[in-house]
XYZ file of C-alpha atoms in Angstrom:
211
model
C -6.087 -7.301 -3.514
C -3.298 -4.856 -4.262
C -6.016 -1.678 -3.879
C -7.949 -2.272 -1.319
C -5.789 -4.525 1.012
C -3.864 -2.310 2.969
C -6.789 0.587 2.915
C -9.719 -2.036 4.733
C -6.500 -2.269 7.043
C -6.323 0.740 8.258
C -9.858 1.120 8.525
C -9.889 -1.332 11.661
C -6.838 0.779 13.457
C -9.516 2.485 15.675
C -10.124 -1.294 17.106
C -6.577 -0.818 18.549
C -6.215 0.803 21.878
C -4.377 3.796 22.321
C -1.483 2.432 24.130
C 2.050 2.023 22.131
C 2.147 -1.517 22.320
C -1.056 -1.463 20.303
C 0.884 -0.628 17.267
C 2.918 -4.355 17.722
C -0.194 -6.364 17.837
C -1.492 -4.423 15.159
C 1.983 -5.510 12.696
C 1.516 -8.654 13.730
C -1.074 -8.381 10.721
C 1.138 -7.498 7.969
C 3.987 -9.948 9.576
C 2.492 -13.087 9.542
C 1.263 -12.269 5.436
C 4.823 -11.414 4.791
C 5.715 -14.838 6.305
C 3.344 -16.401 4.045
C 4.447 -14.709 1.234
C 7.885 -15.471 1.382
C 6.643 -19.597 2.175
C 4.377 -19.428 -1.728
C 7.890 -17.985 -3.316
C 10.353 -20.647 -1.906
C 8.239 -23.471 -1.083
C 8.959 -23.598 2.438
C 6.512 -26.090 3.704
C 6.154 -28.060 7.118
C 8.092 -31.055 8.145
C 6.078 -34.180 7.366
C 4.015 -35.514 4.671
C 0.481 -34.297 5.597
C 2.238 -31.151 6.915
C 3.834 -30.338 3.459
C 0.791 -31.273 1.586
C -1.522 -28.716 3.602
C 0.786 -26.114 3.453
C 1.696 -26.657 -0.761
C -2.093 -26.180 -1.224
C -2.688 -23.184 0.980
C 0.487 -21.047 -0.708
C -0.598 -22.368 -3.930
C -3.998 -20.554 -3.748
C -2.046 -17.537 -2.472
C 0.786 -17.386 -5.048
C -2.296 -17.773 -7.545
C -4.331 -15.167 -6.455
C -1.446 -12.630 -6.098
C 0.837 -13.473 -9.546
C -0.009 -12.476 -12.828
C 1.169 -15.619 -14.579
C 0.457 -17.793 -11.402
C 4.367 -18.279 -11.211
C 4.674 -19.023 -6.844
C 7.888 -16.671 -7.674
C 6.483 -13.665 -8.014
C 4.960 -13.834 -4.258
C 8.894 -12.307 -3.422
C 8.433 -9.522 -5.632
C 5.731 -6.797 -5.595
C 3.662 -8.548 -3.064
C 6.177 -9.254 -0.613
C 7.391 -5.603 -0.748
C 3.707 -4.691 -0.482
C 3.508 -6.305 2.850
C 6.864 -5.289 4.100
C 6.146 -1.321 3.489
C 3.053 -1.771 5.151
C 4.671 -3.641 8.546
C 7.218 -0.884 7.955
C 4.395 2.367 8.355
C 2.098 0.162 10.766
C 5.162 -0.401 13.562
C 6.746 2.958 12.775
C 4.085 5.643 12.165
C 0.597 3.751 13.018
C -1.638 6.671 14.292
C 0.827 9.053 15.386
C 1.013 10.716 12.084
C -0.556 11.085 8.946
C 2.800 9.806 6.778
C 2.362 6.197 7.131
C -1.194 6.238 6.623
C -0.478 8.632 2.999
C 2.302 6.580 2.248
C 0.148 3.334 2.651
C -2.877 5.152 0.505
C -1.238 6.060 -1.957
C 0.854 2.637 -2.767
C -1.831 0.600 -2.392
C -5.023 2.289 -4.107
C -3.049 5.230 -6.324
C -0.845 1.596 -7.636
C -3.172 -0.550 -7.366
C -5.786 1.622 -9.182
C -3.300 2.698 -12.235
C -2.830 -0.679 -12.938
C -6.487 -2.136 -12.838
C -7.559 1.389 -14.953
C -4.502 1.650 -16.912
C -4.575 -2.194 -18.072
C -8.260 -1.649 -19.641
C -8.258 1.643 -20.817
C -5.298 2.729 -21.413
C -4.113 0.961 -24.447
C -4.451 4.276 -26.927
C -3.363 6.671 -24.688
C -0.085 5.463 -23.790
C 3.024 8.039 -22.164
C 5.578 8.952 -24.973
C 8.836 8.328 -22.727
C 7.354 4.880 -20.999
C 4.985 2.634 -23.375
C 4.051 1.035 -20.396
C 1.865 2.941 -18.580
C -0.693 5.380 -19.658
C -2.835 8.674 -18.923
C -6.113 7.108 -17.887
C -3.373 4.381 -15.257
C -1.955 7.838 -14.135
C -5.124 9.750 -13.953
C -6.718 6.792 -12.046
C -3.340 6.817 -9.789
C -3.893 10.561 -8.457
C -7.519 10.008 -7.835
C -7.159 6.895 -6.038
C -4.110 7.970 -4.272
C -6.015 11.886 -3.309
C -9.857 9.896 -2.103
C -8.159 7.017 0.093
C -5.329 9.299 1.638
C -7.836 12.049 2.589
C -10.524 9.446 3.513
C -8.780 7.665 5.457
C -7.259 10.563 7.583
C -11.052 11.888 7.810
C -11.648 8.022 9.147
C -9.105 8.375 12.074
C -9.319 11.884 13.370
C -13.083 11.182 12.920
C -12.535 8.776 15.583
C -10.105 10.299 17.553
C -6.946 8.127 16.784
C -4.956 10.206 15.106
C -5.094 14.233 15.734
C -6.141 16.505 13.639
C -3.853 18.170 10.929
C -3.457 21.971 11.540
C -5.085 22.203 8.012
C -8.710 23.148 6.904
C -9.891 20.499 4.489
C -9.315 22.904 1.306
C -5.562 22.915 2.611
C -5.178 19.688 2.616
C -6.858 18.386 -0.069
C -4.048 20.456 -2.267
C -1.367 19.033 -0.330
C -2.504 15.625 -0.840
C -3.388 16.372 -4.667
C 0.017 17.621 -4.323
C 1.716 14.406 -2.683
C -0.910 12.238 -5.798
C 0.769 13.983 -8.860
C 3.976 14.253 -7.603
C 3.641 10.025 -6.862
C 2.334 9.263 -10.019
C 4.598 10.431 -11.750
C 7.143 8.325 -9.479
C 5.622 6.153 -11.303
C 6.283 6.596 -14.410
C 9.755 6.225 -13.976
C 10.874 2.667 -15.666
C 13.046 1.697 -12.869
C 12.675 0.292 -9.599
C 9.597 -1.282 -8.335
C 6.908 1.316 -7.384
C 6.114 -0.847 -4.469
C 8.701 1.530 -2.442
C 9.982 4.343 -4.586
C 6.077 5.511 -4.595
C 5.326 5.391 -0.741
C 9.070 6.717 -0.131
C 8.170 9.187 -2.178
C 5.021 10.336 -0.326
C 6.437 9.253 2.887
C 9.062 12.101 1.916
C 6.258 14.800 0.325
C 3.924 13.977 3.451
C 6.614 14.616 6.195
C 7.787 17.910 4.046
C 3.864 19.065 3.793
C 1.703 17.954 6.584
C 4.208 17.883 9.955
């Protein structure tokens, strides 16, 4: 869910017209699953009986499908700042420039993959100054991060929604390797939640090395 999520997303922006109001239908997306989120981690639930009951099943499933220990809390943690960085880039950058769409990219596949990679095979190769993550998690990061941020900005200025960087593809494919190593090691760092120091941090590199 966490990888490929917010990348499938973006793949149906060209659906959107090119009008700026697109842009608000288009967070409407990322709103309502924020609004769902935050209902699994508090219990919020409708006003009547058959109301409540519905609705405690529904968030149930989500909270279980998105939690590691299937604890409804942890829908207000990672996952709800998941959804909230990507209504954040989808009202604010959308098509107009490449930052949200990097910024999205890499939290949500370079994260996404260095946990699923790092979880299973990176028990004996763990980082010296942070036991919990690992060089096969990090290496899996930068790739992730590098093939869905420069496939996805092939996938929009392929159809004509976003321009075109001022870049040949050699040029940017360093800058976005770049943005990938620079991220994961973000990363590493044992504080924070990588949720938003990660995309801040390529919302940063992306504005510094492709506007």
């Amino acid at each position: 869910i966490h990888t490929f999520s917010a990348p499938l997303f973006i793949l149906v922006w060209p659906l959107f017209s090119n009008a700026y109001g697109a842009r608000v239908f288009a967070s409407i997306i990322p709103l309502m699953n924020a609004l769902r989120l935050y209902l699994a981690g508090t219990g919020g639930t409708g006003d009547n009986n058959n109301d409540r009951s519905t609705a405690d099943g529904s968030e149930n499933e989500l909270a279980q499908a998105i939690s590691r220990s299937g604890n409804a809390e942890e829908a207000l943690g990672g996952p709800f700042v998941y959804v909230m960085v990507l209504l954040f880039f989808t009202f604010f950058c959308f098509t107009d420039s490449p930052v949200g769409v990097i910024s999205i990219a890499t939290m949500a596949a370079g994260d996404g993959l260095a946990d699923l990679i790092g979880r299973r095979f990176g028990s004996n190769n763990k980082w010296p100054f942070n036991k919990d993550k690992s060089v096969a998690g990090s290496t899996a990061f930068v790739s992730g991060a590098l093939v869905a941020s420069f496939g996805l900005i092939s996938w929009l200025t392929g159809f004509g929604v976003m321009d075109p960087l001022d870049l040949n593809t050699i040029d940017l494919f360093v800058r976005l390797l770049v943005i990938s190593v620079v991220c994961a090691a973000v990363e590493l760092i044992p504080a924070g939640d990588d949720n938003y120091s990660v995309p801040l941090s390529a919302a940063i590199l992306s504005s510094y090395l492709l506007t």
